[in-house]
Coordinates of C-alpha atoms in Angstrom, one line a residue:
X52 CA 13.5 37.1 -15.3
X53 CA 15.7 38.7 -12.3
X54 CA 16.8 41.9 -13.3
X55 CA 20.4 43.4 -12.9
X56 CA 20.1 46.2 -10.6
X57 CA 23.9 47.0 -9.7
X58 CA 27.2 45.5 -9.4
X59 CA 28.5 43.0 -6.8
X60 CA 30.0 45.3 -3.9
X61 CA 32.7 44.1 -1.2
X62 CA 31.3 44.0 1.8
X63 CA 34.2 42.6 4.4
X64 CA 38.0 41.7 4.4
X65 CA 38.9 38.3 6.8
X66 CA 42.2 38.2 8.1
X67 CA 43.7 35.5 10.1
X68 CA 44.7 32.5 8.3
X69 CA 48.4 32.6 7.6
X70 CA 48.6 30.4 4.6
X71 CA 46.5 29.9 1.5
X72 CA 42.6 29.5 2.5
X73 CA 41.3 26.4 0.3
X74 CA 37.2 26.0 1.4
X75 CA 34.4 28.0 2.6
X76 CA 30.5 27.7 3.3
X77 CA 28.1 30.1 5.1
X78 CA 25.8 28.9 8.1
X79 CA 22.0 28.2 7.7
X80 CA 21.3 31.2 9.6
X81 CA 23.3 33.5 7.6
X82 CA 25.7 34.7 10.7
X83 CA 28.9 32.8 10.3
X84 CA 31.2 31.5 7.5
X85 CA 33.5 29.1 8.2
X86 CA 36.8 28.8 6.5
X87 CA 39.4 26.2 6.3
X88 CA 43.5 27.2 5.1
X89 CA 46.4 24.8 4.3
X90 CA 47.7 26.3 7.9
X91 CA 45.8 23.7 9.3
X92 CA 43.2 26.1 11.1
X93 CA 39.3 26.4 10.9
X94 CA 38.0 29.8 11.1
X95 CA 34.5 30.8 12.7
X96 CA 33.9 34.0 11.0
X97 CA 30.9 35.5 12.7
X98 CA 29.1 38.1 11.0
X99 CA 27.1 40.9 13.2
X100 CA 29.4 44.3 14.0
X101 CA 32.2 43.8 16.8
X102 CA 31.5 39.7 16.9
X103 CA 34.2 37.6 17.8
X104 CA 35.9 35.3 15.5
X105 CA 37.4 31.7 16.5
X106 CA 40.3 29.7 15.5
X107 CA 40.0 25.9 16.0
X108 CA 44.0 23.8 15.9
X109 CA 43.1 20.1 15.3
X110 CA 44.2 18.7 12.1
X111 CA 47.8 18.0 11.5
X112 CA 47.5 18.9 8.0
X113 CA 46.2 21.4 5.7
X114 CA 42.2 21.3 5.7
X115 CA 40.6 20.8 2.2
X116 CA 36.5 20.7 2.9
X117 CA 34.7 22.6 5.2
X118 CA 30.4 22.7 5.1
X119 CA 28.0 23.6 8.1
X120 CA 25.6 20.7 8.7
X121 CA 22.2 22.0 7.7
X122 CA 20.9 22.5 11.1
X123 CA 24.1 24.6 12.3
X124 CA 25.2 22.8 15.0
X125 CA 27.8 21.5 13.4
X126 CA 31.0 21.7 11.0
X127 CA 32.7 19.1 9.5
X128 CA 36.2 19.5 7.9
X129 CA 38.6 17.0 5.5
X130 CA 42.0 17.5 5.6
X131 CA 45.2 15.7 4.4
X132 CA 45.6 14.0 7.7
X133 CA 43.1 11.3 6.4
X134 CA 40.7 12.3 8.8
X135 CA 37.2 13.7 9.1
X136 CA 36.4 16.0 12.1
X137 CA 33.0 17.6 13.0
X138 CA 33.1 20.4 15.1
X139 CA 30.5 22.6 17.3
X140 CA 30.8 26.1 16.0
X141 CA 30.9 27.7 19.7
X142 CA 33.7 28.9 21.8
X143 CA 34.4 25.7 23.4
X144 CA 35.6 24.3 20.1
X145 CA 35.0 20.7 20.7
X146 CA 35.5 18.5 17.7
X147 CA 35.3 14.3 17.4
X148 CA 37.5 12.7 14.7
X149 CA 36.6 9.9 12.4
X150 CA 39.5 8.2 10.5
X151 CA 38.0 8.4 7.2
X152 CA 40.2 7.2 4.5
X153 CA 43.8 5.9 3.7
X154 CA 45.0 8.9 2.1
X155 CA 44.4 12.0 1.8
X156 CA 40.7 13.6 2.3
X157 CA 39.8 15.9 -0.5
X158 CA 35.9 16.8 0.4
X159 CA 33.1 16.1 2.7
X160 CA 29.8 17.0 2.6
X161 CA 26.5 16.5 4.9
X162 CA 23.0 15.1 3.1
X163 CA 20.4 17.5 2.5
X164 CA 19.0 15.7 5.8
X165 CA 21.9 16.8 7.8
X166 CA 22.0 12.6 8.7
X167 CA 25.5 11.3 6.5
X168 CA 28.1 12.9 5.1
X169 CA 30.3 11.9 1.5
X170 CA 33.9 12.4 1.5
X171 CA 36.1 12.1 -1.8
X172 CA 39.7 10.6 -1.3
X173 CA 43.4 10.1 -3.0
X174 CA 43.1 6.5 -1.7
X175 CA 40.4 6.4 -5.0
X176 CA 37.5 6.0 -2.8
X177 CA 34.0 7.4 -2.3
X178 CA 32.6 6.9 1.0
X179 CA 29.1 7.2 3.2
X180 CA 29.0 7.8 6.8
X181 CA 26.3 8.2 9.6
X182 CA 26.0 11.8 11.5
X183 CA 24.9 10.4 14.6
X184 CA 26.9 7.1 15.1
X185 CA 30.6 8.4 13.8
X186 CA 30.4 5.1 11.8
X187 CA 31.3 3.7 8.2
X188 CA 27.8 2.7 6.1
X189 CA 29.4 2.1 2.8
X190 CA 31.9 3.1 -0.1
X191 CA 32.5 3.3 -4.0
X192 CA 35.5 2.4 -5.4
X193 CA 35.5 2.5 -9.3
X194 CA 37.5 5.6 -9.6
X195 CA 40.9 5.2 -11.3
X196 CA 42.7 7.6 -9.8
X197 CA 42.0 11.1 -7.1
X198 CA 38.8 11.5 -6.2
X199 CA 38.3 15.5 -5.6
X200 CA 35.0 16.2 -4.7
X201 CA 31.3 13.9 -4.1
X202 CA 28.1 15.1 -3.0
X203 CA 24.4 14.3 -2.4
X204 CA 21.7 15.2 -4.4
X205 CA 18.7 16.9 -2.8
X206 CA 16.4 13.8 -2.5
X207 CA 19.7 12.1 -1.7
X208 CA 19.1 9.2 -3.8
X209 CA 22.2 10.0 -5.7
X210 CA 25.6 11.0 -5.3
X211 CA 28.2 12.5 -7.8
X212 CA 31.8 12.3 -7.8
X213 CA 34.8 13.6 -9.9
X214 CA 38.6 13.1 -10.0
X215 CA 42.2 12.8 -11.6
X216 CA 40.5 9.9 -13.8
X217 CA 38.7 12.6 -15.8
X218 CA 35.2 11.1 -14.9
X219 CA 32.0 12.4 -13.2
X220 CA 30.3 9.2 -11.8
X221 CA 26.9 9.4 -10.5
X222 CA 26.2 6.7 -7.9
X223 CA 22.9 5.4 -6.7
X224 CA 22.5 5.1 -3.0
X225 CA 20.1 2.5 -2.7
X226 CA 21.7 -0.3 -4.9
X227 CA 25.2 1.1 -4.4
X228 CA 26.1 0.7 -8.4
X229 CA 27.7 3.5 -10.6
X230 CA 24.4 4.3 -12.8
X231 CA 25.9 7.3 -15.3
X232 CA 30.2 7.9 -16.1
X233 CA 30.3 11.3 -17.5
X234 CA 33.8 10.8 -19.4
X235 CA 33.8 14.3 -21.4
X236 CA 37.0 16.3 -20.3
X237 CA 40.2 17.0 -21.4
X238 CA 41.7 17.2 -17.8
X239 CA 41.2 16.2 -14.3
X240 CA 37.5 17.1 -12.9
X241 CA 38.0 19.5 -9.9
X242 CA 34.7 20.0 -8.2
X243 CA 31.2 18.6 -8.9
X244 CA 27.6 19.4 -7.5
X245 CA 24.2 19.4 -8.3
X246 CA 21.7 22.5 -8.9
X247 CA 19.1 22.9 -6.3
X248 CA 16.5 21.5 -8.2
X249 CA 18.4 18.1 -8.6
X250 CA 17.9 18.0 -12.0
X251 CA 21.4 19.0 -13.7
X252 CA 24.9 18.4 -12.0
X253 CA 27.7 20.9 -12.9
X254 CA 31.4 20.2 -12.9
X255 CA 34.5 22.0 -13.7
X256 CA 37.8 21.3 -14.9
X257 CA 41.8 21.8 -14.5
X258 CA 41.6 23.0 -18.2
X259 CA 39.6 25.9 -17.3
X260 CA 36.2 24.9 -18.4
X261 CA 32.6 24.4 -16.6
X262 CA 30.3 22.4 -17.7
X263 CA 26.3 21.7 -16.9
X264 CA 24.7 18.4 -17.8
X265 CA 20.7 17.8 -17.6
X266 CA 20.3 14.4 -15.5
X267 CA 16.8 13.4 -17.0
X268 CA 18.5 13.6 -20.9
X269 CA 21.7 12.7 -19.7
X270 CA 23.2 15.5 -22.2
X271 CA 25.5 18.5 -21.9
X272 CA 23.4 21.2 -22.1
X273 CA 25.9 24.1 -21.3
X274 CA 29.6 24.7 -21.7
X275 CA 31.8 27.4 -20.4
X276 CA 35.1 28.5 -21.1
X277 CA 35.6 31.9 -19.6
X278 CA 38.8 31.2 -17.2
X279 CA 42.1 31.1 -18.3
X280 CA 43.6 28.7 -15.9
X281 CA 41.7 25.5 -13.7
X282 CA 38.7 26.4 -12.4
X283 CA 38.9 25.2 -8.5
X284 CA 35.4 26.1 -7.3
X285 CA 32.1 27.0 -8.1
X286 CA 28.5 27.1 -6.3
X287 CA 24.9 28.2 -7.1
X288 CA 22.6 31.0 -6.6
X289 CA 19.9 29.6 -4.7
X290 CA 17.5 30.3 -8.1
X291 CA 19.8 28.1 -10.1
X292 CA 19.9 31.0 -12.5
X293 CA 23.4 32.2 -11.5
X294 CA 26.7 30.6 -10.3
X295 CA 30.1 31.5 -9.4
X296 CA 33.2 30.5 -10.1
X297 CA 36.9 30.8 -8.7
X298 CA 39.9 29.9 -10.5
X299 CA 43.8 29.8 -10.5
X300 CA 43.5 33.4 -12.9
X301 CA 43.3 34.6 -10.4
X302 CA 39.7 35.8 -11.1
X303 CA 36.1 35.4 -9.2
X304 CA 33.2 34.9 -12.7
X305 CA 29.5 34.9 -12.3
X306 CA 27.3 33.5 -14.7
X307 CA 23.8 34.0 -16.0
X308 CA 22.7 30.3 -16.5
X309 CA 19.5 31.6 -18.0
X310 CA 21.1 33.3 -20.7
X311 CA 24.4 31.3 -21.2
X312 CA 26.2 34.3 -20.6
X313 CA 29.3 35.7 -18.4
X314 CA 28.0 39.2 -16.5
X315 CA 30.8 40.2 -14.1
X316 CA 34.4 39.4 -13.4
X317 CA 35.8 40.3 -10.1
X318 CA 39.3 40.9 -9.3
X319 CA 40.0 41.3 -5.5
X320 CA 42.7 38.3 -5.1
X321 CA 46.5 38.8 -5.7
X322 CA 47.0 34.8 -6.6
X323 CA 44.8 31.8 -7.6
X324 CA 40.9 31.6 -5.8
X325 CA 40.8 28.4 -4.4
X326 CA 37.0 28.6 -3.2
X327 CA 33.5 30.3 -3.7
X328 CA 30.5 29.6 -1.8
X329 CA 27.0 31.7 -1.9
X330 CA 25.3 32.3 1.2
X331 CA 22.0 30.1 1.6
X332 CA 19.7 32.9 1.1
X333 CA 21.8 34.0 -2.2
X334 CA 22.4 37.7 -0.6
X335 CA 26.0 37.3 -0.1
X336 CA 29.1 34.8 -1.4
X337 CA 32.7 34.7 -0.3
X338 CA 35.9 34.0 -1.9
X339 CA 39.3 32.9 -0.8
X340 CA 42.3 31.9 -2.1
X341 CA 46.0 31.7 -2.1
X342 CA 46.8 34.9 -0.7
X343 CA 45.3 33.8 2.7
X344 CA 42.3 36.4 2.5
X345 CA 38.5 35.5 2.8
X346 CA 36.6 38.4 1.0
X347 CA 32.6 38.4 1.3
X348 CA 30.4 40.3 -1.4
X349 CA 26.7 41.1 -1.6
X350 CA 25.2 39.8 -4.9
X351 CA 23.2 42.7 -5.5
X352 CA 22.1 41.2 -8.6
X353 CA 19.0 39.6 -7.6
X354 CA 16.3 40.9 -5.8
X355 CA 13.6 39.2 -3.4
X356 CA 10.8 39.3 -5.5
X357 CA 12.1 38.7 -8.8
X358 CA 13.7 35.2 -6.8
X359 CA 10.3 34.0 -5.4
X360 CA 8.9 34.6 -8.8
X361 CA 11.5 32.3 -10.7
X362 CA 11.0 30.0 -7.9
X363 CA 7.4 29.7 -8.5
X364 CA 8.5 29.0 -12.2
X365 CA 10.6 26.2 -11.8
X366 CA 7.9 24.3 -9.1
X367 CA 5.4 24.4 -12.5
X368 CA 4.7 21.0 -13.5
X369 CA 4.0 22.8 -17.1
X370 CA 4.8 25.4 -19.4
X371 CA 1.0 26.3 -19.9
X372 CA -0.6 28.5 -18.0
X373 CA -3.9 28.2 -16.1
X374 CA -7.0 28.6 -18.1
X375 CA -8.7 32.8 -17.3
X376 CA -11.7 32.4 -15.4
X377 CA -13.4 33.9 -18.8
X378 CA -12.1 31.0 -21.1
X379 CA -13.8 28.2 -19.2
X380 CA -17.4 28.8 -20.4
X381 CA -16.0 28.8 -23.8
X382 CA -14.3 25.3 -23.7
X383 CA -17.4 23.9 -21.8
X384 CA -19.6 24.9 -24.9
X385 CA -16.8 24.1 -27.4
X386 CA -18.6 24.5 -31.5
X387 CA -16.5 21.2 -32.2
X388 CA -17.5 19.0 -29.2
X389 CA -21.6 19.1 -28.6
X390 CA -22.8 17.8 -25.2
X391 CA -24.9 15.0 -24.7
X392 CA -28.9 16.0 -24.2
X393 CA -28.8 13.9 -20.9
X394 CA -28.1 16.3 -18.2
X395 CA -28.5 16.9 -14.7
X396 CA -30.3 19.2 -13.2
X397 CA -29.3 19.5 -9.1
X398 CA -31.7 21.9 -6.6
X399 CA -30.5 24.5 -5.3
X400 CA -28.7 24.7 -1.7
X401 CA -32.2 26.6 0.4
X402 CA -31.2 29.2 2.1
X403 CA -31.1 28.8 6.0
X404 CA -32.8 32.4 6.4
X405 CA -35.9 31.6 4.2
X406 CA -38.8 28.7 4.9
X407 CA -39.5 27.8 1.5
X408 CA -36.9 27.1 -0.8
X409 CA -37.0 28.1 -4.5
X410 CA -36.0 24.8 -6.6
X411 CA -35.3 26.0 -10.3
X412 CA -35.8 23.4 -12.8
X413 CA -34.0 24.9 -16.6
X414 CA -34.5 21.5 -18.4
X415 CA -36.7 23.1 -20.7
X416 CA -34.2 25.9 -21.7
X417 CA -31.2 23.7 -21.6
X418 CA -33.5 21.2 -24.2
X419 CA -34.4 24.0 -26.8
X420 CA -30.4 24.8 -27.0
X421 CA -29.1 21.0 -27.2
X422 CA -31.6 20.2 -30.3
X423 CA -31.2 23.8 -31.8
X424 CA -27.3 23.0 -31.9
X425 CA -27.7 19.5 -33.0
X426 CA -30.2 20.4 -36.0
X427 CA -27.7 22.8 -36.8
X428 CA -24.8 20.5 -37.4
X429 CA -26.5 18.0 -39.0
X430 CA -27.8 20.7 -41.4
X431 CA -24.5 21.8 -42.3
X432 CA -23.2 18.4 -43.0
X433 CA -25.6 17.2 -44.7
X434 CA -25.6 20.4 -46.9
X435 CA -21.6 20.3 -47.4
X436 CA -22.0 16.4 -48.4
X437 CA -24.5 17.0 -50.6
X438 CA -22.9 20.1 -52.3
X439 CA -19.6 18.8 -53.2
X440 CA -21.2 15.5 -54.2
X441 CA -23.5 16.7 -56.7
X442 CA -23.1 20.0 -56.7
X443 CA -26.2 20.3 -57.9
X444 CA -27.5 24.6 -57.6
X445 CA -31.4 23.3 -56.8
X446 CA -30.6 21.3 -54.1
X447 CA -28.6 23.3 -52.4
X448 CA -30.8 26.2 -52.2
X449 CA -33.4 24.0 -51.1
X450 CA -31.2 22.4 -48.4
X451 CA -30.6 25.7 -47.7
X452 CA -34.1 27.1 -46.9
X453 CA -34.7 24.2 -44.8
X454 CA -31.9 25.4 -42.3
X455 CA -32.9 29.0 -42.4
X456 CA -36.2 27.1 -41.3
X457 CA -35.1 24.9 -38.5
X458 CA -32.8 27.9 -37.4
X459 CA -36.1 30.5 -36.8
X460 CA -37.8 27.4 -35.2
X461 CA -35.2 27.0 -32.9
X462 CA -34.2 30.7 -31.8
X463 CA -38.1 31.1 -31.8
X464 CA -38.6 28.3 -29.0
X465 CA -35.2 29.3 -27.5
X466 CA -36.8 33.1 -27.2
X467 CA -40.2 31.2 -25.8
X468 CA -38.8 29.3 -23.4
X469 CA -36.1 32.2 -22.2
X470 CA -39.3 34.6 -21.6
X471 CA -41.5 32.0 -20.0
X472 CA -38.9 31.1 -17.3
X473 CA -38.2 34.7 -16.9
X474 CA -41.5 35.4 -16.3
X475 CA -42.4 32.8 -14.2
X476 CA -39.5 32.4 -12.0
X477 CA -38.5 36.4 -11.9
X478 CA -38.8 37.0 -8.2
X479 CA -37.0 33.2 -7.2
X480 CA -34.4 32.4 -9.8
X481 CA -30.6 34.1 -8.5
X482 CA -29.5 36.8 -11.1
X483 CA -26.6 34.4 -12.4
X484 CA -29.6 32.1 -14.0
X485 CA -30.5 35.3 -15.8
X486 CA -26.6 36.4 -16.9
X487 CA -25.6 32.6 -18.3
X488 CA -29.5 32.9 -20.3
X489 CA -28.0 35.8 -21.8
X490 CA -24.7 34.7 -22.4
X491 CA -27.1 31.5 -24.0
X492 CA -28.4 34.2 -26.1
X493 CA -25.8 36.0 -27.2
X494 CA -23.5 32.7 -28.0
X495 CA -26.4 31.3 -30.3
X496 CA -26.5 35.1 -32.1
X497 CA -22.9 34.2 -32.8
X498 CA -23.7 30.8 -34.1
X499 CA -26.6 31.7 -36.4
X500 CA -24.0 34.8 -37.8
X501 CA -21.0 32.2 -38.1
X502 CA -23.6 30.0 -40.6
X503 CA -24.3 33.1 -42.7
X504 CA -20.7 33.4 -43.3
X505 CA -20.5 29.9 -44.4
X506 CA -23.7 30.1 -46.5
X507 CA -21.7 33.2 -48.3
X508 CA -18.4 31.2 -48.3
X509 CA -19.5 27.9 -50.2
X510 CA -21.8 30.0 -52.5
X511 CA -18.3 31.8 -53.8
X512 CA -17.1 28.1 -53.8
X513 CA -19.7 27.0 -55.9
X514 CA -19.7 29.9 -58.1
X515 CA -15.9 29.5 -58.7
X516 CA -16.3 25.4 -59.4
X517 CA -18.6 26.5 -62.1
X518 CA -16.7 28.6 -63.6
X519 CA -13.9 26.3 -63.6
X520 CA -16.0 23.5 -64.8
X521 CA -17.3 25.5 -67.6
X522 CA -14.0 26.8 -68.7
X523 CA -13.0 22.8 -68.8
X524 CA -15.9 22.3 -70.9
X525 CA -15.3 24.7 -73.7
X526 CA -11.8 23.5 -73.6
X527 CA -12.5 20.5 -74.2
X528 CA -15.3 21.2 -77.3
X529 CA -12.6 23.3 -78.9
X530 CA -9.7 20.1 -78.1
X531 CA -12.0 17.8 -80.3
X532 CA -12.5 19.3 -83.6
X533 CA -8.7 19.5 -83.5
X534 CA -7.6 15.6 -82.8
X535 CA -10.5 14.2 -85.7
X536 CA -9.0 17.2 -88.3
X537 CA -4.9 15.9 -87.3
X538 CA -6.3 12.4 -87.4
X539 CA -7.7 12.7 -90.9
X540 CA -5.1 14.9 -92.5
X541 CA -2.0 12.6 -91.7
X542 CA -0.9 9.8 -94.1
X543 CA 1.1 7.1 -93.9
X544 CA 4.5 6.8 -96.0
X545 CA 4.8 3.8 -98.4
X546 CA 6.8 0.7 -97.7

């Protein structure tokens, strides 16, 4: 887990809009932040030392969306002017318009790709549009009422949406159908988005609440009620392990998604927040609001190598972890699972410095261990079949003696075969032949302890079933005596 290392600190004051600012997003490259105000103006913040900043006039209403594409080299903006504009962040300003919708534009957001853009409308519409050609592709239209806020999911297959209806909808690009209505809110649904991972959306509300849903169980899987007025904006921590959240308290929140939990409040606005963003990298976010000030922070929470480690996390395909390089000769020779007698033998790669290569043949070796392991199972069932059958104390012992006897033939050919190869091959065979003969060795040591312990083991059994069945016995002598003297003694009453 990331660990807290200090509070959030301020690290720069914006001024320049005039009226409330109501969106916000960093650039890829982490040296602009663009900002959008109900003065109808689109700030180019930039962020190195004694940079200048630009003002772009266009719309002829207040801007509501403002996101870099993700290659930079562009900015598109919503406003209430039912239009779209996308913009070259540079000093020229240039912009090209596309008349969106039929009422008011309350989002837009580029694909992952950087190829379409989403925008979310009052005229109850959802609507798709391509980059390059300025052009309409398609729309959704099964919202009731407001749409606030849509956007693409990483693989942009899918698209969610939220409005005055109280709904999150989650649309499917390819067939164009609403697959998932998300109907769980006591007021209108403010802002929507998916996690990085495009696994869970998350979605807040005008009665104060957030609220995460997994897409794969289609369940609410976190719920948050730690504003005390609509929450108007949220985003993630590149790590999906934290998010932010501004709301009309007043109040900037940060989460700790990993352990459900509110960990700082921040109060640097003198009216309601109307946006948050995070920086791509995670290293900074920024928050605006009503009182026309864009304040950036440094997270200061997360550090670089605690990220890439929870990164790595969520890429694993599954919880277990890889086997230790000392736990695979284990599960190859697994006491449950004997391998077939049948194996293999390949030469050995001859080394290009040498003229005569050494070709090792261990059939004889591998052979002594397969039957050695093989007798030994089929002596120990045949001895646990035969004990609890019968339980007969003769033929155990002698079913007994007959292992002890197969065991010293075994380890004695084992120990013949071991010696003869070393002896034979000691100046050719590599020094891992003679390590995994030893291991060989040592792992059939084990064995021959681990049937010891059973031998001890089932003669306690035994010895306690005779006992029992003894005591059963005399209880049953002393039980009979007693019925035949009852039986005779009663008498039956006359009629």
């Amino acid at each position: 887990m990331a660990s807290v290392l200090e509070d959030p600190t301020l690290e720069r004051h914006f001024t320049g809009h005039k009226k409330a600012v109501t969106c916000a997003d960093f650039s890829p490259n982490h040296t602009q932040l663009a900002s959008g105000s109900v003065d109808k103006t689109l700030m180019i913040w930039n962020l190195a030392s004694k940079a200048r900043s630009f003002c772009f006039i266009g719309h002829q209403d207040a801007i509501t969306g403002v996101q870099f594409s993700p290659s930079g080299n562009l900015v598109a903006t919503s406003s209430k002017d039912r239009t779209v504009r996308l913009w070259k962040p540079s000093i020229k300003g240039e912009s090209k318009v596309i008349k969106a919708h039929t009422a008011a534009v309350r989002s837009v957001a580029f694909s992952y790709e950087g190829h379409k853009l989403v925008t979310a409308s009052d005229d109850k519409s959802v609507k798709v549009w391509s980059v390059s050609r300025r052009c309409f592709l398609y729309s959704f239209n099964q919202h009731t009422n407001w749409v606030r806020c849509a956007r693409f999911s990483p693989d942009e297959r899918l698209i969610a949406s939220c409005g005055d209806d109280r709904t999150i909808r989650l649309w499917d690009t390819s067939s164009k159908h609403c697959i998932n209505c998300l109907t769980d809110y006591g007021g209108s649904a403010t802002s929507v988005n998916f996690d990085f991972s495009g696994t869970c959306i998350a979605s807040s509300g005008s009665d104060g609440s957030l609220k995460i849903w997994d897409l794969r169980t289609n369940r609410l899987i976190q719920h948050y009620q730690v504003h005390k007025a609509e929450v108007n904006s949220f985003s993630y921590h590149l790590s999906n392990n934290f998010m932010i959240t501004g709301s009309s308290d007043s109040t900037v929140k940060i989460l700790d998604l990993l352990e459900g939990r509110l960990i700082y409040t921040l109060h640097g606005h003198k009216g309601p927040v109307f946006t948050v963003a995070f920086s791509r990298d995670g290293d900074l976010f920024a928050s605006g609001g009503a009182d026309g000030q864009m304040l950036m922070w440094r997270t200061n929470f997360d550090t670089k190598p605690d990220l890439s480690v929870l990164q790595q996390h969520s890429r694993r395909s599954s919880p277990d972890p890889a086997p230790h390089v000392a736990d695979i000769h284990s599960r190859e020779t697994h006491f449950y699972h004997p391998k077939p007698t049948e194996i293999q033998i390949l030469p050995l790669v001859p080394d290009t410095k040498s003229t005569d290569a050494q070709i090792i043949d261990s059939g004889l070796t591998t052979h002594s261990i397969t039957e050695f392991r093989n007798s030994v199972y089929e002596g120990l069932a045949s001895h646990v079949s035969k004990h609890t059958t019968s339980m007969s104390i003769s033929r155990r012992k002698t079913h007994l003696d007959e292992v002890e006897s197969i065991d010293s033939k075994n380890q004695h050919a084992h120990t013949d075969g071991f010696v003869h190869i070393s002896s034979a091959f000691k100046s050719s065979y590599p020094p891992c032949l003679d390590s995994t003969l030893q291991h060989i060795v040592r792992q059939l040591d084990i064995l021959t302890q681990t049937v010891s312990v059973l031998e001890e083991r089932l003669t306690l059994t035994e010895d306690k079933l005779k006992e029992c069945l003894q005591h059963q016995s005399q209880i049953i002598q002393e039980m009979g005596p007693r019925r035949r003297t009852g039986t005779e003694g009663s008498s039956v009453p006359p009629l």
